[in-house]
CSV table of C-alpha atoms and ligand atoms in Angstrom, one decimal:
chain,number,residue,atom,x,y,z
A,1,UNK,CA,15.9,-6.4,-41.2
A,2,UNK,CA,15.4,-2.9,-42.2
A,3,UNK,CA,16.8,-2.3,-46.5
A,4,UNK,CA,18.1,1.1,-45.5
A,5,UNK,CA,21.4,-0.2,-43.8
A,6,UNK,CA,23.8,-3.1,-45.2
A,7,UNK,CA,24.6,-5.6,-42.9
A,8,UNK,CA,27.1,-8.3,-42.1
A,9,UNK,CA,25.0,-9.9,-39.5
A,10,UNK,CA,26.5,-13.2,-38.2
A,11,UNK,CA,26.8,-16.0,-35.5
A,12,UNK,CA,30.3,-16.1,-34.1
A,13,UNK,CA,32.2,-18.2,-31.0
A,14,UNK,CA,35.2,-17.0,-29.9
A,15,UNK,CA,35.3,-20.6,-28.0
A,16,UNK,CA,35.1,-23.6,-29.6
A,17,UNK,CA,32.7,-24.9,-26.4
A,18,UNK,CA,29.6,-23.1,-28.0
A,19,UNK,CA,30.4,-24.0,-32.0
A,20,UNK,CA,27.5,-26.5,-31.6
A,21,UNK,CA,25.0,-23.7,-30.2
A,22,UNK,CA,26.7,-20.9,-32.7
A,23,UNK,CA,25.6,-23.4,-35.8
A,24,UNK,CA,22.4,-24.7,-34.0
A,25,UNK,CA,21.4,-20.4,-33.5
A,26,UNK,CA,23.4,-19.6,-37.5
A,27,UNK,CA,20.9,-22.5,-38.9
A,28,UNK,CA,17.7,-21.6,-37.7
A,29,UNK,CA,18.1,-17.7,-38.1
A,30,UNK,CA,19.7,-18.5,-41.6
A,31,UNK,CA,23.1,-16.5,-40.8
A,32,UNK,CA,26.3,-17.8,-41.4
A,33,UNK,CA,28.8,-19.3,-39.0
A,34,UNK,CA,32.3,-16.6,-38.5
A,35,UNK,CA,35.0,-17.9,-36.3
A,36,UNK,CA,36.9,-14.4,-37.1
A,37,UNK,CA,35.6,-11.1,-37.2
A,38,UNK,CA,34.7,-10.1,-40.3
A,39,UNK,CA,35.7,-7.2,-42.1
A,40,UNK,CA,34.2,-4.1,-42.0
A,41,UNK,CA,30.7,-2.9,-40.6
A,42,UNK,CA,28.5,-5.3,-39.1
A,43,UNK,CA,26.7,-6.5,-36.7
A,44,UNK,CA,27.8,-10.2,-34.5
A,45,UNK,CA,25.6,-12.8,-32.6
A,46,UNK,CA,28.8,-14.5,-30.0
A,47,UNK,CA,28.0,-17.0,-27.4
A,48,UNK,CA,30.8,-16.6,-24.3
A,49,UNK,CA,30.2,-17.9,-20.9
A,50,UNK,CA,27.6,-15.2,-20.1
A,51,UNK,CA,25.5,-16.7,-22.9
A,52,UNK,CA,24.5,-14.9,-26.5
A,53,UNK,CA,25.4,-11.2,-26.7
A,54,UNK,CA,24.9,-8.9,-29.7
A,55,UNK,CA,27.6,-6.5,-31.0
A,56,UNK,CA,28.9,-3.9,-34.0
A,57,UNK,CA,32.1,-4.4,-35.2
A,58,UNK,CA,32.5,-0.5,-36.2
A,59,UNK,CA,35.4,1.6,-34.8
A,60,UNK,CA,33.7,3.3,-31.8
A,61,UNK,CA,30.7,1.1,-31.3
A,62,UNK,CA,29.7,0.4,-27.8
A,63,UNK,CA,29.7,-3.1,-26.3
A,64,UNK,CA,27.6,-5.9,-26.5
A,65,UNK,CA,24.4,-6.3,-25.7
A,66,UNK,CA,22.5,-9.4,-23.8
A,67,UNK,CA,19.5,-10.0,-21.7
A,68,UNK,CA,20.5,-10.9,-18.4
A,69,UNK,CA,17.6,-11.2,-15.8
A,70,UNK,CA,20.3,-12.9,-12.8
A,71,UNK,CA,22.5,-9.6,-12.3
A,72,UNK,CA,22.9,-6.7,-13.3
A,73,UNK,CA,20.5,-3.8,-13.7
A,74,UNK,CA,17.2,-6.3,-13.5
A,75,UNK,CA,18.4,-7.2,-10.7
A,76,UNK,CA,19.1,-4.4,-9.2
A,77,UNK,CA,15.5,-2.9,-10.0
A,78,UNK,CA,13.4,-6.0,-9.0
A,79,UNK,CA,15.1,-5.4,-5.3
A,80,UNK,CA,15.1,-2.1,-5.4
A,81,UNK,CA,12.9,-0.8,-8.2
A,82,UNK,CA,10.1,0.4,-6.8
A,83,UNK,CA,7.7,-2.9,-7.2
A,84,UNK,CA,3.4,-2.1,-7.7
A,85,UNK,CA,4.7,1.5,-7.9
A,86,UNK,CA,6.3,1.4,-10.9
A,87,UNK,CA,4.6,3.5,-13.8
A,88,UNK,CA,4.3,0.2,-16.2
A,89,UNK,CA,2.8,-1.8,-13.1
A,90,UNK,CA,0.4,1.0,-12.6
A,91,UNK,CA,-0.1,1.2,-16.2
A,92,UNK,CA,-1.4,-2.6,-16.5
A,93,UNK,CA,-3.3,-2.4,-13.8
A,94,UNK,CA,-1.3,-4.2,-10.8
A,95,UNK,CA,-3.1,-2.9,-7.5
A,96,UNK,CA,-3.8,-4.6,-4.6
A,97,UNK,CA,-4.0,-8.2,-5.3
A,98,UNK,CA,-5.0,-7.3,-8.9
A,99,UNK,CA,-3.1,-9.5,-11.5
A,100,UNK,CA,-4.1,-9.6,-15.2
A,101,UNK,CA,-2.8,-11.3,-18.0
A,102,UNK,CA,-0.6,-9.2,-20.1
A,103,UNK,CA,0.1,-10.3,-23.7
A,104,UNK,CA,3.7,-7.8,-24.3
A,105,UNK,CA,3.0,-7.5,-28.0
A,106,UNK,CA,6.4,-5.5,-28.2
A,107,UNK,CA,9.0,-7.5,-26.4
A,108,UNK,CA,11.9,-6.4,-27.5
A,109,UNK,CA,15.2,-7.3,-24.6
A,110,UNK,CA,11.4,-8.2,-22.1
A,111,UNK,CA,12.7,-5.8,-19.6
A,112,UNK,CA,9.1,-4.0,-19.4
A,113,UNK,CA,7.6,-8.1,-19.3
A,114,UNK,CA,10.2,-9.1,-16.5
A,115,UNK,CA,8.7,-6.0,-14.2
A,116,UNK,CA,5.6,-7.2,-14.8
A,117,UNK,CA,6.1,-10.9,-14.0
A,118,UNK,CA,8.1,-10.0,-11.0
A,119,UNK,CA,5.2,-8.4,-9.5
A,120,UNK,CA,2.9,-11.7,-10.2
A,121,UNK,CA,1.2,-11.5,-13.6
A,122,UNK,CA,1.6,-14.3,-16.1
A,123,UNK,CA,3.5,-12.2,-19.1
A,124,UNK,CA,3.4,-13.6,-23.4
A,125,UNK,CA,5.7,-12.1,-25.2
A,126,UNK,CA,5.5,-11.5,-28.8
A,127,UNK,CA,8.8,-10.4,-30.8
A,128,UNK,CA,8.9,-10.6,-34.4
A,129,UNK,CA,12.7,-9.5,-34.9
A,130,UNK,CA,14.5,-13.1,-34.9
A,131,UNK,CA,17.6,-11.5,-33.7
A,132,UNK,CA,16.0,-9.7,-30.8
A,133,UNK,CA,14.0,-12.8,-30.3
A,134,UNK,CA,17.3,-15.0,-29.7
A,135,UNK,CA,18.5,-12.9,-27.2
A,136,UNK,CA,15.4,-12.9,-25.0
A,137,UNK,CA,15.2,-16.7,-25.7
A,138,UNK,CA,18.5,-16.9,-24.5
A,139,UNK,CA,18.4,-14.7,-21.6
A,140,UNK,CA,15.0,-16.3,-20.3
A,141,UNK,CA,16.7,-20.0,-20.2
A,142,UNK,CA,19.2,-18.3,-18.4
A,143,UNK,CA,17.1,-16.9,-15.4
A,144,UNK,CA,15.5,-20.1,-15.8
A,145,UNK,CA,18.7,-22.1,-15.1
A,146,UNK,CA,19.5,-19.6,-12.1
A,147,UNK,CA,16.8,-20.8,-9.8
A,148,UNK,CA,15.2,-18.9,-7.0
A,149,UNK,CA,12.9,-16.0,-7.4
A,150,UNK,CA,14.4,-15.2,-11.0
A,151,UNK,CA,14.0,-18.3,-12.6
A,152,UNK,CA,10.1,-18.5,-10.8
A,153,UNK,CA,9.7,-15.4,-12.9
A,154,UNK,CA,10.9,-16.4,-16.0
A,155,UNK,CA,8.5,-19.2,-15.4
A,156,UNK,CA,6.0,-17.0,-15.5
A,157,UNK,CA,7.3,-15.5,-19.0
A,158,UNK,CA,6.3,-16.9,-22.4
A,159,UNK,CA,7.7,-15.9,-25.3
A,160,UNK,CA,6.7,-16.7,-28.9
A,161,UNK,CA,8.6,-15.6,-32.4
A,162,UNK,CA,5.9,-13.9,-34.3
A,163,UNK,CA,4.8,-10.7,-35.6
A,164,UNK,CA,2.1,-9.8,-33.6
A,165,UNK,CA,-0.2,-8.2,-35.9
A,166,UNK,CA,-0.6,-11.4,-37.6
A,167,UNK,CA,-0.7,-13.2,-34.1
A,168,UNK,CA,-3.9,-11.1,-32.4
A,169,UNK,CA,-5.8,-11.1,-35.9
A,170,UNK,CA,-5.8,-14.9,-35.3
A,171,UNK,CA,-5.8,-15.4,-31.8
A,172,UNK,CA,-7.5,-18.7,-30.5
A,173,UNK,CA,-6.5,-18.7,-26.8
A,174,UNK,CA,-7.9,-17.0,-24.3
A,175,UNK,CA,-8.2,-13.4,-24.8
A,176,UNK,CA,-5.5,-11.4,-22.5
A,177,UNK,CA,-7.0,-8.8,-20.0
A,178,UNK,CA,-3.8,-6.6,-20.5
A,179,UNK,CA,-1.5,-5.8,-23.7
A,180,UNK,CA,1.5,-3.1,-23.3
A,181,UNK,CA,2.7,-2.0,-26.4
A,182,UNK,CA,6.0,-0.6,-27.0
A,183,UNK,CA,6.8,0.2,-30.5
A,184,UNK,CA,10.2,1.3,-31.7
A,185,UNK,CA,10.1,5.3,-31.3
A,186,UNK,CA,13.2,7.7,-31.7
A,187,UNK,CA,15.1,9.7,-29.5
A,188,UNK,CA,13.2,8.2,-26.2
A,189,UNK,CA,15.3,7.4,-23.4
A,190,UNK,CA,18.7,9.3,-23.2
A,191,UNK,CA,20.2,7.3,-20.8
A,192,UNK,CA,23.6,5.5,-22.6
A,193,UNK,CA,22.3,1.8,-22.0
A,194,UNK,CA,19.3,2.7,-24.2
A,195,UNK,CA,21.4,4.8,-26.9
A,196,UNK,CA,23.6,1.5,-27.0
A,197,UNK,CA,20.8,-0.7,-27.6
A,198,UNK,CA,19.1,1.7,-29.8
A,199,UNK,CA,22.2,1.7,-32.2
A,200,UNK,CA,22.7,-1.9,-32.4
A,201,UNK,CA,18.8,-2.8,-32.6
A,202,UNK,CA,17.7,0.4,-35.7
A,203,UNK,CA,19.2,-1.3,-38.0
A,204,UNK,CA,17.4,-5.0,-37.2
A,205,UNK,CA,14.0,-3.6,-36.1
A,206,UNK,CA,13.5,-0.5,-38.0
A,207,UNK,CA,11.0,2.5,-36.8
A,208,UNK,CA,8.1,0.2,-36.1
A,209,UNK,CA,6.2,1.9,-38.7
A,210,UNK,CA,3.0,-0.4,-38.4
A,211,UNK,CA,2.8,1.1,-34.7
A,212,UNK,CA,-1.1,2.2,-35.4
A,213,UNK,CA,-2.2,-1.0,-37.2
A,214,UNK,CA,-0.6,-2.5,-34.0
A,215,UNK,CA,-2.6,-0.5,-31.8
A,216,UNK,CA,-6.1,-1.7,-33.9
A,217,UNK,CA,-5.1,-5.3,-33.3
A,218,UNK,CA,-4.7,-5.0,-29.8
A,219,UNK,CA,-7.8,-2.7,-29.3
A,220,UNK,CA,-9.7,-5.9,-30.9
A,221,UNK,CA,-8.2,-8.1,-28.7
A,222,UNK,CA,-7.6,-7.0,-25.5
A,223,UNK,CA,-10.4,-7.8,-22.6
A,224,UNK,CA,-9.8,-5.0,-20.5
A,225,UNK,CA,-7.1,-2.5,-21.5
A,226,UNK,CA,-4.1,-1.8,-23.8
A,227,UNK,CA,-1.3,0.5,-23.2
A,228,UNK,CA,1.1,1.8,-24.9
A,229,UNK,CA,4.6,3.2,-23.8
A,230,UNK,CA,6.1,6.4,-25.7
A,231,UNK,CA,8.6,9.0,-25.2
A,232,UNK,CA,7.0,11.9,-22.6
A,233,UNK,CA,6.5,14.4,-25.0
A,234,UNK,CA,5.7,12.3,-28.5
A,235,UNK,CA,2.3,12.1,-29.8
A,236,UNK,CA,0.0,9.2,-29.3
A,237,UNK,CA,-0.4,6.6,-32.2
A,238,UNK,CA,-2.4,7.7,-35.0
A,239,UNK,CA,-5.9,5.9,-34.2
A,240,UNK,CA,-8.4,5.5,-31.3
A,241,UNK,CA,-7.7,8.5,-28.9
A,242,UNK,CA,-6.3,7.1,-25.1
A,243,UNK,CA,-8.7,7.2,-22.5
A,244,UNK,CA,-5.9,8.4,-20.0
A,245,UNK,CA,-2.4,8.9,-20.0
A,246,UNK,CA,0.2,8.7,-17.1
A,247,UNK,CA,3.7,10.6,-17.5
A,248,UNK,CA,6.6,10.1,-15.7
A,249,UNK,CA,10.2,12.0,-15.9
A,250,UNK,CA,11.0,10.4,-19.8
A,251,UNK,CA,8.0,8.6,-21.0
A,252,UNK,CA,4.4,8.0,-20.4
A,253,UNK,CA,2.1,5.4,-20.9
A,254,UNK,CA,-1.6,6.2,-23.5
A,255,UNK,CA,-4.3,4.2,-21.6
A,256,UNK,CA,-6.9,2.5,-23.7
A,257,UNK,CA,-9.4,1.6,-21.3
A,258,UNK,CA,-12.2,-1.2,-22.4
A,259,UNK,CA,-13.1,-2.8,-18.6
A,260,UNK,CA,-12.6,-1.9,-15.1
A,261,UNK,CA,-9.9,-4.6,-13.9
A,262,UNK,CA,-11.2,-6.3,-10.4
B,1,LIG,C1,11.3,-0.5,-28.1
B,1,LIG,S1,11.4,-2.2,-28.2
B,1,LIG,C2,10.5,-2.9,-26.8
B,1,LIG,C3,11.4,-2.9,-25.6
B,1,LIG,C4,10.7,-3.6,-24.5
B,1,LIG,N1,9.5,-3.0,-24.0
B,1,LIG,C5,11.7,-3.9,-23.3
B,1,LIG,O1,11.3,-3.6,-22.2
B,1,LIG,O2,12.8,-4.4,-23.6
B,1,LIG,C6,10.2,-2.6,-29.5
B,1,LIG,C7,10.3,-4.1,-29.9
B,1,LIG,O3,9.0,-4.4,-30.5
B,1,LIG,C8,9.2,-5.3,-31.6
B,1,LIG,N2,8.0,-5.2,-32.4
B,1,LIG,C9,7.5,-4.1,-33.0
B,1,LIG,N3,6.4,-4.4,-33.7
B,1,LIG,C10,6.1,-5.7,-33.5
B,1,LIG,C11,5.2,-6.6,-34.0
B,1,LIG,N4,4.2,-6.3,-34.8
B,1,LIG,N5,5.2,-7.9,-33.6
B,1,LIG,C12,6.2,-8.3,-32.7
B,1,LIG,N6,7.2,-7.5,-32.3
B,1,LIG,C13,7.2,-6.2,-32.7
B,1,LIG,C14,10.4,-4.8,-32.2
B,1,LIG,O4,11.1,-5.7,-33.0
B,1,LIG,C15,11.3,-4.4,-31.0
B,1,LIG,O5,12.1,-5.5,-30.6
């Protein structure tokens, strides 16, 4: 969590079906355990039918926020949202029956890893933020739990709690053709689902100010290509030059070319 903002962050059920999962999540991310709102500023963890959610308890703050793979607007965009087209397919390098690894060293909600698994690649995500982390966690055994095409994706989803700076200096797998990168950045999207998000997540995540020692990591690591996701018109992380850049209406993707994918 980021020093500049004070913070009541805490697990709470409004139900006592999920006090067992509230404590289980409160004890591993070392929160406490609220069965009432608490006063004031802060920010909640609840579990409800629809799984874990995030949200402020400030006058005026917008509504919760949860990863939800099964309906919604995933959903709607893997039916509908343009598949091998899409500007972070293109990005990784999905073309014809091109499928790389991709290592999604910035997971975040893994709405950027869930296009890219849809479309056939295996996906690791990295998150460091335990928070953040949760909620993917949470929405992943979801989709899982769905079954169909959804939960085949998840399948193909791994996600692991770390910082991933650490995590590629000490890599022992094999190395990922792929890694997208998509460090905290402000005022990117406008749209009011990323404002919301973007409210609730500042004060958790921060700026991502390590963004360039990110981008040296990856650079190491990556096999063929690393790619990095920012706002249209913000400058590219301070390091290695991109090779190529795509743009689309809001953001565009730096391309840090290393191999010819095949
Ligand atoms: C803008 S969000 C990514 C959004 C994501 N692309 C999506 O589609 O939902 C950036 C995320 O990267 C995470 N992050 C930044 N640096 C990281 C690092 N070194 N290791 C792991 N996670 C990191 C932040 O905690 C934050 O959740």
């Amino acid at each position: 969590m980021t020093d500049d903002m004070p913070l009541t962050l805490a697990v709470n059920w409004r139900d006592s079906r999920f006090q067992v999962a509230a404590q289980a999540l409160a004890a591993r991310l070392q929160l406490p355990v609220l069965a009432d709102l608490p006063d004031g500023a802060g920010l909640l963890l609840e579990f409800d039918d629809d799984g874990l959610a995030l949200r402020s308890t400030e006058d005026g703050a917008p509504g919760a926020v949860r990863v939800d793979f099964v309906n919604g607007a995933m959903a709607h965009r893997r039916q509908f949202g343009g598949g091998a087209g899409q500007m972070v397919a293109r990005a990784v390098g999905i073309r014809g029956s091109i499928r790389p690894t991709v290592l999604d060293a910035t997971a975040g909600l893994g709405r950027d890893g869930f296009v890219i698994a849809s479309l056939g690649c295996e996906v690791t995500l990295l998150e460091r933020q335990p928070v953040i982390a949760a909620l993917l966690e949470d929405g992943l055994q979801r989709a899982r739990a769905a079954g169909g095409e959804v939960a085949e994706i998840a399948t193909r989803m791994h996600l692991v709690h770390c910082d991933a700076i650490a995590a590629m200096g000490d890599w022992q797998l094999e190395l990922p053709q792929v890694i997208h990168l998509d460090p905290m950045f402000p005022h990117r999207d406008k749209s009011a689902l990323v404002k919301k998000e973007m409210r609730l997540f500042r004060p958790l995540a921060g700026g991502d100010d390590d963004a360039p020692e990110l981008l040296a990591a990856a650079l190491q690591l990556a096999s063929h290509r690393v790619v990095v996701k920012r706002p249209r018109k913000a400058p590219a992380i301070a390091g290695q030059r991109p090779s190529a850049e795509m743009a689309g209406q809001s953001s565009r993707y730096d391309i840090y070319g290393k191999k010819k994918l095949e």
